[in-house]
Amino acid sequence: MQTAFAGLDNPMFRPLARDGLTVTNSSAQAPAIAEYVTIHALSLLHPIAEQAARQRAHDWTPVNFREVGQTRWLIVGFGNIGREIARRAKAFGAEVEAVRRTPDPEGLADAVSTLVDLPRTLPAADVVVLACALNEETRDLADAAFFAAMKPGAILINIGRGGPLDEDALRAGLDRDQPAHAVLDVFQTEPLPADAWFWDHPKVRVTPHASNRGELTGARGDALFLENMGRYLRGEAMLNLTRAADIGAG
């Protein structure tokens, strides 16, 4: 069985974790989500809004900006999506640290660490991306201690799941610029209620679980299905095999 989902941590998928059933997930959305993350990060690192305001005011005053090559990105969850984000960040010269289950060497990352290392790695990160699945290890991962450890002025982007993010702790962190900005595509309650505080917070960008909506996502999914079908018929290893332990783990 091949799914159209990047992660199968939702409990609704538990019936798939049974003997004799091979399950593959989809990496088709990874390039689109990586572009979403990168473009939002770049637009916050560069003072585009301030430059536009000075244009409207006919103000011929230069605005200095921080170069992306000066920044360090911490990507929590380094599957297909995390690796695509790393490729794009490194193309701009950023330093990338991957957070994985085990600190195995990873060619795309400059450094690799685990969740237990976050108190040490968060203070150095300029951009923190949550691209992890939801399970017992990651539920409420981004809590008050997480935000207290973040570098003031950093950017948080969540395109993984709503469950790892303590939303009240984020609000308190935003009040003291830890982080200075949050880009959120996923939430604990979806659709996001109309009276949720996120909508109107000046430091938050909200999108409706749509970071995968690139125009090429569907075509990549079709190509992946056909590739895996050919591998299955030839008795070869398929792409994106999902561990039974990860199915329904959230």
PDB file of C-alpha atoms in Angstrom:
ATOM      1  CA  MET A   1       0.000   0.000   0.000  1.00  0.00           C
ATOM      2  CA  GLN A   2       1.269   3.453  -0.894  1.00  0.00           C
ATOM      3  CA  THR A   3      -0.280   6.467   0.812  1.00  0.00           C
ATOM      4  CA  ALA A   4      -0.354  10.101  -0.257  1.00  0.00           C
ATOM      5  CA  PHE A   5       0.804  11.177   3.218  1.00  0.00           C
ATOM      6  CA  ALA A   6       4.331  12.058   4.298  1.00  0.00           C
ATOM      7  CA  GLY A   7       3.706  10.739   7.821  1.00  0.00           C
ATOM      8  CA  LEU A   8       1.417   8.025   9.149  1.00  0.00           C
ATOM      9  CA  ASP A   9       1.501   8.958  12.825  1.00  0.00           C
ATOM     10  CA  ASN A  10      -2.238   9.638  13.077  1.00  0.00           C
ATOM     11  CA  PRO A  11      -3.928   6.889  15.154  1.00  0.00           C
ATOM     12  CA  MET A  12      -6.411   6.361  12.298  1.00  0.00           C
ATOM     13  CA  PHE A  13      -3.621   4.504  10.444  1.00  0.00           C
ATOM     14  CA  ARG A  14      -3.057   1.860  13.157  1.00  0.00           C
ATOM     15  CA  PRO A  15      -4.905  -0.892  11.234  1.00  0.00           C
ATOM     16  CA  LEU A  16      -2.143  -0.684   8.612  1.00  0.00           C
ATOM     17  CA  ALA A  17       0.499  -1.830  11.111  1.00  0.00           C
ATOM     18  CA  ARG A  18      -0.059  -5.532  10.613  1.00  0.00           C
ATOM     19  CA  ASP A  19       1.996  -8.476   9.451  1.00  0.00           C
ATOM     20  CA  GLY A  20       2.103  -9.036   5.727  1.00  0.00           C
ATOM     21  CA  LEU A  21       1.260  -5.480   4.689  1.00  0.00           C
ATOM     22  CA  THR A  22       4.017  -3.313   3.224  1.00  0.00           C
ATOM     23  CA  VAL A  23       3.281   0.392   3.537  1.00  0.00           C
ATOM     24  CA  THR A  24       5.095   3.243   1.810  1.00  0.00           C
ATOM     25  CA  ASN A  25       4.528   6.925   2.412  1.00  0.00           C
ATOM     26  CA  SER A  26       4.884   9.827   0.010  1.00  0.00           C
ATOM     27  CA  SER A  27       7.849  12.129  -0.535  1.00  0.00           C
ATOM     28  CA  ALA A  28       5.986  13.972  -3.308  1.00  0.00           C
ATOM     29  CA  GLN A  29       5.188  16.976  -1.122  1.00  0.00           C
ATOM     30  CA  ALA A  30       8.744  17.390   0.175  1.00  0.00           C
ATOM     31  CA  PRO A  31      10.010  19.853  -2.481  1.00  0.00           C
ATOM     32  CA  ALA A  32       6.903  22.039  -2.164  1.00  0.00           C
ATOM     33  CA  ILE A  33       7.067  22.111   1.635  1.00  0.00           C
ATOM     34  CA  ALA A  34      10.794  22.848   1.516  1.00  0.00           C
ATOM     35  CA  GLU A  35      10.140  25.829  -0.763  1.00  0.00           C
ATOM     36  CA  TYR A  36       7.432  27.068   1.604  1.00  0.00           C
ATOM     37  CA  VAL A  37       9.828  26.899   4.558  1.00  0.00           C
ATOM     38  CA  THR A  38      12.726  28.511   2.726  1.00  0.00           C
ATOM     39  CA  ILE A  39      10.754  31.373   1.203  1.00  0.00           C
ATOM     40  CA  HIS A  40       9.091  32.284   4.498  1.00  0.00           C
ATOM     41  CA  ALA A  41      12.436  32.175   6.294  1.00  0.00           C
ATOM     42  CA  LEU A  42      14.155  34.334   3.676  1.00  0.00           C
ATOM     43  CA  SER A  43      11.366  36.902   3.700  1.00  0.00           C
ATOM     44  CA  LEU A  44      11.735  37.254   7.476  1.00  0.00           C
ATOM     45  CA  LEU A  45      15.537  37.340   7.472  1.00  0.00           C
ATOM     46  CA  HIS A  46      15.501  40.095   4.846  1.00  0.00           C
ATOM     47  CA  PRO A  47      13.710  43.383   5.736  1.00  0.00           C
ATOM     48  CA  ILE A  48      11.312  43.267   2.784  1.00  0.00           C
ATOM     49  CA  ALA A  49       8.421  44.832   4.713  1.00  0.00           C
ATOM     50  CA  GLU A  50      10.618  47.674   5.951  1.00  0.00           C
ATOM     51  CA  GLN A  51      11.986  48.291   2.466  1.00  0.00           C
ATOM     52  CA  ALA A  52       8.428  48.443   1.103  1.00  0.00           C
ATOM     53  CA  ALA A  53       7.413  50.890   3.827  1.00  0.00           C
ATOM     54  CA  ARG A  54      10.296  53.196   2.918  1.00  0.00           C
ATOM     55  CA  GLN A  55       9.299  53.017  -0.726  1.00  0.00           C
ATOM     56  CA  ARG A  56       5.750  54.063   0.148  1.00  0.00           C
ATOM     57  CA  ALA A  57       7.190  56.977   2.148  1.00  0.00           C
ATOM     58  CA  HIS A  58       9.514  57.966  -0.743  1.00  0.00           C
ATOM     59  CA  ASP A  59      12.366  57.535   1.751  1.00  0.00           C
ATOM     60  CA  TRP A  60      15.784  57.079   0.102  1.00  0.00           C
ATOM     61  CA  THR A  61      17.377  55.412   3.143  1.00  0.00           C
ATOM     62  CA  PRO A  62      19.210  52.087   2.790  1.00  0.00           C
ATOM     63  CA  VAL A  63      18.219  49.187   5.040  1.00  0.00           C
ATOM     64  CA  ASN A  64      20.950  46.801   6.169  1.00  0.00           C
ATOM     65  CA  PHE A  65      20.094  43.128   6.244  1.00  0.00           C
ATOM     66  CA  ARG A  66      21.457  39.899   7.594  1.00  0.00           C
ATOM     67  CA  GLU A  67      22.779  37.485   4.989  1.00  0.00           C
ATOM     68  CA  VAL A  68      21.382  33.958   4.966  1.00  0.00           C
ATOM     69  CA  GLY A  69      24.947  32.649   4.895  1.00  0.00           C
ATOM     70  CA  GLN A  70      25.372  34.002   8.421  1.00  0.00           C
ATOM     71  CA  THR A  71      22.554  31.886   9.812  1.00  0.00           C
ATOM     72  CA  ARG A  72      22.320  28.474  11.458  1.00  0.00           C
ATOM     73  CA  TRP A  73      19.259  26.311  10.808  1.00  0.00           C
ATOM     74  CA  LEU A  74      18.111  23.588  13.186  1.00  0.00           C
ATOM     75  CA  ILE A  75      15.825  21.093  11.439  1.00  0.00           C
ATOM     76  CA  VAL A  76      13.964  18.847  13.875  1.00  0.00           C
ATOM     77  CA  GLY A  77      13.041  15.755  11.890  1.00  0.00           C
ATOM     78  CA  PHE A  78      15.274  14.816   8.977  1.00  0.00           C
ATOM     79  CA  GLY A  79      13.208  12.667   6.695  1.00  0.00           C
ATOM     80  CA  ASN A  80      12.410  13.506   3.085  1.00  0.00           C
ATOM     81  CA  ILE A  81      11.062  16.949   3.970  1.00  0.00           C
ATOM     82  CA  GLY A  82      13.881  17.863   6.345  1.00  0.00           C
ATOM     83  CA  ARG A  83      16.504  16.897   3.790  1.00  0.00           C
ATOM     84  CA  GLU A  84      14.865  18.984   1.060  1.00  0.00           C
ATOM     85  CA  ILE A  85      14.824  21.985   3.417  1.00  0.00           C
ATOM     86  CA  ALA A  86      18.515  21.429   4.147  1.00  0.00           C
ATOM     87  CA  ARG A  87      19.372  21.394   0.446  1.00  0.00           C
ATOM     88  CA  ARG A  88      17.788  24.783  -0.057  1.00  0.00           C
ATOM     89  CA  ALA A  89      19.208  26.382   3.073  1.00  0.00           C
ATOM     90  CA  LYS A  90      22.707  25.191   2.257  1.00  0.00           C
ATOM     91  CA  ALA A  91      22.405  26.578  -1.276  1.00  0.00           C
ATOM     92  CA  PHE A  92      22.335  30.011   0.398  1.00  0.00           C
ATOM     93  CA  GLY A  93      25.357  29.162   2.523  1.00  0.00           C
ATOM     94  CA  ALA A  94      23.479  28.553   5.777  1.00  0.00           C
ATOM     95  CA  GLU A  95      24.828  26.116   8.359  1.00  0.00           C
ATOM     96  CA  VAL A  96      22.435  23.236   8.963  1.00  0.00           C
ATOM     97  CA  GLU A  97      22.095  20.952  11.966  1.00  0.00           C
ATOM     98  CA  ALA A  98      19.814  17.925  11.718  1.00  0.00           C
ATOM     99  CA  VAL A  99      17.942  16.551  14.717  1.00  0.00           C
ATOM    100  CA  ARG A 100      17.323  12.816  14.293  1.00  0.00           C
ATOM    101  CA  ARG A 101      16.501   9.765  16.389  1.00  0.00           C
ATOM    102  CA  THR A 102      20.151   8.763  16.349  1.00  0.00           C
ATOM    103  CA  PRO A 103      23.190  10.981  15.662  1.00  0.00           C
ATOM    104  CA  ASP A 104      24.197   9.099  12.519  1.00  0.00           C
ATOM    105  CA  PRO A 105      26.309  10.999   9.972  1.00  0.00           C
ATOM    106  CA  GLU A 106      24.166  12.807   7.406  1.00  0.00           C
ATOM    107  CA  GLY A 107      25.779  14.180   4.279  1.00  0.00           C
ATOM    108  CA  LEU A 108      23.404  17.123   3.891  1.00  0.00           C
ATOM    109  CA  ALA A 109      23.876  18.435   7.427  1.00  0.00           C
ATOM    110  CA  ASP A 110      26.897  20.157   8.912  1.00  0.00           C
ATOM    111  CA  ALA A 111      26.069  18.596  12.292  1.00  0.00           C
ATOM    112  CA  VAL A 112      23.696  15.941  13.620  1.00  0.00           C
ATOM    113  CA  SER A 113      22.166  15.742  17.090  1.00  0.00           C
ATOM    114  CA  THR A 114      19.203  14.189  18.896  1.00  0.00           C
ATOM    115  CA  LEU A 115      16.226  15.560  20.818  1.00  0.00           C
ATOM    116  CA  VAL A 116      18.088  15.335  24.120  1.00  0.00           C
ATOM    117  CA  ASP A 117      20.616  17.833  22.743  1.00  0.00           C
ATOM    118  CA  LEU A 118      18.047  20.598  22.155  1.00  0.00           C
ATOM    119  CA  PRO A 119      18.936  22.612  25.292  1.00  0.00           C
ATOM    120  CA  ARG A 120      22.449  22.889  23.834  1.00  0.00           C
ATOM    121  CA  THR A 121      21.573  23.394  20.153  1.00  0.00           C
ATOM    122  CA  LEU A 122      18.585  25.760  20.343  1.00  0.00           C
ATOM    123  CA  PRO A 123      20.513  28.806  21.652  1.00  0.00           C
ATOM    124  CA  ALA A 124      22.680  28.825  18.505  1.00  0.00           C
ATOM    125  CA  ALA A 125      19.864  28.453  15.949  1.00  0.00           C
ATOM    126  CA  ASP A 126      18.554  31.370  13.900  1.00  0.00           C
ATOM    127  CA  VAL A 127      15.889  29.313  12.136  1.00  0.00           C
ATOM    128  CA  VAL A 128      14.206  26.358  13.860  1.00  0.00           C
ATOM    129  CA  VAL A 129      12.049  24.091  11.710  1.00  0.00           C
ATOM    130  CA  LEU A 130       9.715  21.485  13.187  1.00  0.00           C
ATOM    131  CA  ALA A 131       9.457  18.784  10.523  1.00  0.00           C
ATOM    132  CA  CYS A 132       8.986  15.857  12.888  1.00  0.00           C
ATOM    133  CA  ALA A 133       6.263  13.267  13.236  1.00  0.00           C
ATOM    134  CA  LEU A 134       3.990  13.210  16.275  1.00  0.00           C
ATOM    135  CA  ASN A 135       4.774  10.470  18.780  1.00  0.00           C
ATOM    136  CA  GLU A 136       5.406  10.118  22.485  1.00  0.00           C
ATOM    137  CA  GLU A 137       8.885  11.625  22.107  1.00  0.00           C
ATOM    138  CA  THR A 138       7.731  14.723  20.241  1.00  0.00           C
ATOM    139  CA  ARG A 139       4.360  15.516  21.815  1.00  0.00           C
ATOM    140  CA  ASP A 140       4.623  19.001  23.405  1.00  0.00           C
ATOM    141  CA  LEU A 141       8.291  19.050  22.418  1.00  0.00           C
ATOM    142  CA  ALA A 142       8.245  22.814  21.876  1.00  0.00           C
ATOM    143  CA  ASP A 143       7.254  23.729  25.421  1.00  0.00           C
ATOM    144  CA  ALA A 144       8.169  26.599  27.762  1.00  0.00           C
ATOM    145  CA  ALA A 145      11.708  25.259  28.261  1.00  0.00           C
ATOM    146  CA  PHE A 146      12.137  24.903  24.494  1.00  0.00           C
ATOM    147  CA  PHE A 147      11.273  28.544  23.863  1.00  0.00           C
ATOM    148  CA  ALA A 148      13.304  29.754  26.830  1.00  0.00           C
ATOM    149  CA  ALA A 149      16.340  28.119  25.202  1.00  0.00           C
ATOM    150  CA  MET A 150      15.802  29.737  21.793  1.00  0.00           C
ATOM    151  CA  LYS A 151      17.990  32.595  20.615  1.00  0.00           C
ATOM    152  CA  PRO A 152      16.155  35.934  20.915  1.00  0.00           C
ATOM    153  CA  GLY A 153      15.209  37.027  17.405  1.00  0.00           C
ATOM    154  CA  ALA A 154      15.066  33.498  15.995  1.00  0.00           C
ATOM    155  CA  ILE A 155      12.393  32.221  13.617  1.00  0.00           C
ATOM    156  CA  LEU A 156      10.208  29.153  14.290  1.00  0.00           C
ATOM    157  CA  ILE A 157       8.542  27.329  11.391  1.00  0.00           C
ATOM    158  CA  ASN A 158       6.214  24.378  11.988  1.00  0.00           C
ATOM    159  CA  ILE A 159       5.211  22.249   9.003  1.00  0.00           C
ATOM    160  CA  GLY A 160       5.193  18.899  10.826  1.00  0.00           C
ATOM    161  CA  ARG A 161       2.270  18.374  13.190  1.00  0.00           C
ATOM    162  CA  GLY A 162       0.387  20.571  15.635  1.00  0.00           C
ATOM    163  CA  GLY A 163       0.960  18.194  18.562  1.00  0.00           C
ATOM    164  CA  PRO A 164       4.680  18.929  19.130  1.00  0.00           C
ATOM    165  CA  LEU A 165       3.930  22.625  19.675  1.00  0.00           C
ATOM    166  CA  ASP A 166       2.693  23.910  23.051  1.00  0.00           C
ATOM    167  CA  GLU A 167       0.651  26.808  21.714  1.00  0.00           C
ATOM    168  CA  ASP A 168       0.403  28.684  25.023  1.00  0.00           C
ATOM    169  CA  ALA A 169       4.161  28.418  25.520  1.00  0.00           C
ATOM    170  CA  LEU A 170       4.682  29.792  22.002  1.00  0.00           C
ATOM    171  CA  ARG A 171       2.527  32.815  22.773  1.00  0.00           C
ATOM    172  CA  ALA A 172       4.567  33.570  25.891  1.00  0.00           C
ATOM    173  CA  GLY A 173       7.787  33.099  23.935  1.00  0.00           C
ATOM    174  CA  LEU A 174       6.685  35.511  21.221  1.00  0.00           C
ATOM    175  CA  ASP A 175       6.127  38.179  23.878  1.00  0.00           C
ATOM    176  CA  ARG A 176       9.864  38.143  24.641  1.00  0.00           C
ATOM    177  CA  ASP A 177      11.106  37.488  21.064  1.00  0.00           C
ATOM    178  CA  GLN A 178      11.884  33.810  21.705  1.00  0.00           C
ATOM    179  CA  PRO A 179      11.021  33.343  18.847  1.00  0.00           C
ATOM    180  CA  ALA A 180      10.665  36.725  17.163  1.00  0.00           C
ATOM    181  CA  HIS A 181       8.461  35.220  14.435  1.00  0.00           C
ATOM    182  CA  ALA A 182       6.471  32.015  13.966  1.00  0.00           C
ATOM    183  CA  VAL A 183       5.342  30.562  10.647  1.00  0.00           C
ATOM    184  CA  LEU A 184       2.658  27.970  11.322  1.00  0.00           C
ATOM    185  CA  ASP A 185       1.047  25.658   8.787  1.00  0.00           C
ATOM    186  CA  VAL A 186      -0.257  23.074  11.282  1.00  0.00           C
ATOM    187  CA  PHE A 187      -2.179  23.403  14.539  1.00  0.00           C
ATOM    188  CA  GLN A 188      -3.535  21.288  17.354  1.00  0.00           C
ATOM    189  CA  THR A 189      -7.084  22.111  16.243  1.00  0.00           C
ATOM    190  CA  GLU A 190      -7.807  22.154  12.503  1.00  0.00           C
ATOM    191  CA  PRO A 191      -9.496  23.957  10.895  1.00  0.00           C
ATOM    192  CA  LEU A 192      -8.169  26.769  13.058  1.00  0.00           C
ATOM    193  CA  PRO A 193     -11.103  28.406  14.893  1.00  0.00           C
ATOM    194  CA  ALA A 194     -11.951  31.917  13.721  1.00  0.00           C
ATOM    195  CA  ASP A 195     -11.337  33.291  17.229  1.00  0.00           C
ATOM    196  CA  ALA A 196      -7.891  31.692  17.645  1.00  0.00           C
ATOM    197  CA  TRP A 197      -5.223  34.167  18.745  1.00  0.00           C
ATOM    198  CA  PHE A 198      -2.841  33.166  15.959  1.00  0.00           C
ATOM    199  CA  TRP A 199      -4.815  34.924  13.227  1.00  0.00           C
ATOM    200  CA  ASP A 200      -4.153  38.464  14.393  1.00  0.00           C
ATOM    201  CA  HIS A 201      -0.822  38.129  16.206  1.00  0.00           C
ATOM    202  CA  PRO A 202       1.683  40.508  14.553  1.00  0.00           C
ATOM    203  CA  LYS A 203       4.526  37.990  14.844  1.00  0.00           C
ATOM    204  CA  VAL A 204       2.657  34.981  13.444  1.00  0.00           C
ATOM    205  CA  ARG A 205       2.024  33.848   9.880  1.00  0.00           C
ATOM    206  CA  VAL A 206      -0.858  31.380   9.493  1.00  0.00           C
ATOM    207  CA  THR A 207      -1.482  29.093   6.530  1.00  0.00           C
ATOM    208  CA  PRO A 208      -4.209  26.398   6.444  1.00  0.00           C
ATOM    209  CA  HIS A 209      -2.120  23.194   6.355  1.00  0.00           C
ATOM    210  CA  ALA A 210      -1.247  24.091   2.777  1.00  0.00           C
ATOM    211  CA  SER A 211       2.556  24.015   2.607  1.00  0.00           C
ATOM    212  CA  ASN A 212       2.320  20.959   0.317  1.00  0.00           C
ATOM    213  CA  ARG A 213       0.155  22.657  -2.294  1.00  0.00           C
ATOM    214  CA  GLY A 214       2.816  23.005  -4.957  1.00  0.00           C
ATOM    215  CA  GLU A 215       1.515  22.501  -8.481  1.00  0.00           C
ATOM    216  CA  LEU A 216       3.939  19.614  -9.091  1.00  0.00           C
ATOM    217  CA  THR A 217       3.092  17.630  -5.954  1.00  0.00           C
ATOM    218  CA  GLY A 218       0.445  15.490  -7.667  1.00  0.00           C
ATOM    219  CA  ALA A 219       2.676  14.601 -10.610  1.00  0.00           C
ATOM    220  CA  ARG A 220       5.529  13.622  -8.266  1.00  0.00           C
ATOM    221  CA  GLY A 221       3.125  11.393  -6.337  1.00  0.00           C
ATOM    222  CA  ASP A 222       2.038   9.630  -9.533  1.00  0.00           C
ATOM    223  CA  ALA A 223       5.651   9.096 -10.578  1.00  0.00           C
ATOM    224  CA  LEU A 224       6.523   7.698  -7.147  1.00  0.00           C
ATOM    225  CA  PHE A 225       3.599   5.251  -7.304  1.00  0.00           C
ATOM    226  CA  LEU A 226       4.667   3.992 -10.729  1.00  0.00           C
ATOM    227  CA  GLU A 227       8.291   3.646  -9.613  1.00  0.00           C
ATOM    228  CA  ASN A 228       7.264   1.639  -6.554  1.00  0.00           C
ATOM    229  CA  MET A 229       4.875  -0.511  -8.591  1.00  0.00           C
ATOM    230  CA  GLY A 230       7.726  -1.411 -10.939  1.00  0.00           C
ATOM    231  CA  ARG A 231      10.015  -2.202  -8.014  1.00  0.00           C
ATOM    232  CA  TYR A 232       7.313  -4.363  -6.420  1.00  0.00           C
ATOM    233  CA  LEU A 233       6.787  -6.357  -9.622  1.00  0.00           C
ATOM    234  CA  ARG A 234      10.546  -6.843 -10.024  1.00  0.00           C
ATOM    235  CA  GLY A 235      10.982  -7.877  -6.411  1.00  0.00           C
ATOM    236  CA  GLU A 236      13.174  -4.860  -5.623  1.00  0.00           C
ATOM    237  CA  ALA A 237      13.243  -2.705  -2.509  1.00  0.00           C
ATOM    238  CA  MET A 238      10.607   0.030  -2.625  1.00  0.00           C
ATOM    239  CA  LEU A 239      11.076   3.683  -1.797  1.00  0.00           C
ATOM    240  CA  ASN A 240       9.815   5.301   1.437  1.00  0.00           C
ATOM    241  CA  LEU A 241       9.084   2.129   3.387  1.00  0.00           C
ATOM    242  CA  THR A 242       7.358   2.988   6.639  1.00  0.00           C
ATOM    243  CA  ARG A 243       8.342   1.312   9.898  1.00  0.00           C
ATOM    244  CA  ALA A 244       5.417  -0.489  11.531  1.00  0.00           C
ATOM    245  CA  ALA A 245       6.345   1.205  14.841  1.00  0.00           C
ATOM    246  CA  ASP A 246       5.721   4.632  13.280  1.00  0.00           C
ATOM    247  CA  ILE A 247       2.241   3.846  11.999  1.00  0.00           C
ATOM    248  CA  GLY A 248      -0.408   5.348  14.273  1.00  0.00           C
ATOM    249  CA  ALA A 249       2.225   6.361  16.820  1.00  0.00           C
ATOM    250  CA  GLY A 250       0.726   9.792  17.434  1.00  0.00           C
TER     251      GLY A 250
END
